[in-house]
Amino acid sequence: VLTNLDSLLNDEKLSGVLCVAGGWAGGNAASDDLVKNSDLMWKQSVWTSVIAAKIAAKYLEEGGLLTLTGAQPALGGTPGMIGYGLAKAAVHQLVKSLASTNSGLPANARAVGILPITLDTPMNRKFMANADFSTWTPLTFVAELFHAWICQEKSVDNGSLIQLVTKNNVTDCVPVA
């Protein structure tokens, strides 16, 4: 990935690195698929976030934005989806580490985590067709939020974990205290 970016960017810097990779797998400690699902969740959420952090360290401009995707449910226990909660909590920790002094990110860069509950994606609609979509965060909201943060039309503090809470088709950004 880094080799391709070297030739593609040709010494240009990025104003933002946005990692929205992830997935979902369930299972509690007794699940036959616990280890397999936990490994999958780690690869889909943690490794992609670590790769994004490495890209940001090398290619993000000073004062740029790195966003990683955690999950609001991972702020607490996730007994029915242990691998998912484990991986997303690790992403939260990565945001905090990257926001700290000597993290390796460029000067004044901001590392921020979004913590959606459920994103309104085609895959989620397919597998949860009978759900209440009015509580799902639209991808257009996320894209517009990222744009506003990058352009500094809206402020966001370095190290913030921002819950995306949608009710009645209205999404609020709620910082984790």
PDB file of C-alpha atoms in Angstrom, residues 5 42 49 72 77 83 121 140 143 148 150 171:
ATOM      1  CA  LEU A   5       1.009   5.692  -2.442  1.00  0.00           C
ATOM      2  CA  TRP A  42      -9.473  -7.871  14.226  1.00  0.00           C
ATOM      3  CA  SER A  49      -7.002   1.182  11.298  1.00  0.00           C
ATOM      4  CA  GLN A  72     -20.784   2.898  20.214  1.00  0.00           C
ATOM      5  CA  GLY A  77     -19.707  -5.085  27.202  1.00  0.00           C
ATOM      6  CA  GLY A  83     -14.969 -10.344  18.710  1.00  0.00           C
ATOM      7  CA  THR A 121     -25.505   0.410   4.376  1.00  0.00           C
ATOM      8  CA  THR A 140     -24.170  10.859   3.564  1.00  0.00           C
ATOM      9  CA  ALA A 143     -19.304  11.872   4.516  1.00  0.00           C
ATOM     10  CA  ALA A 148     -16.694  19.565   7.598  1.00  0.00           C
ATOM     11  CA  ILE A 150     -11.301  18.323   7.186  1.00  0.00           C
ATOM     12  CA  THR A 171     -28.195  12.160  13.770  1.00  0.00           C
TER      13      THR A 171
END
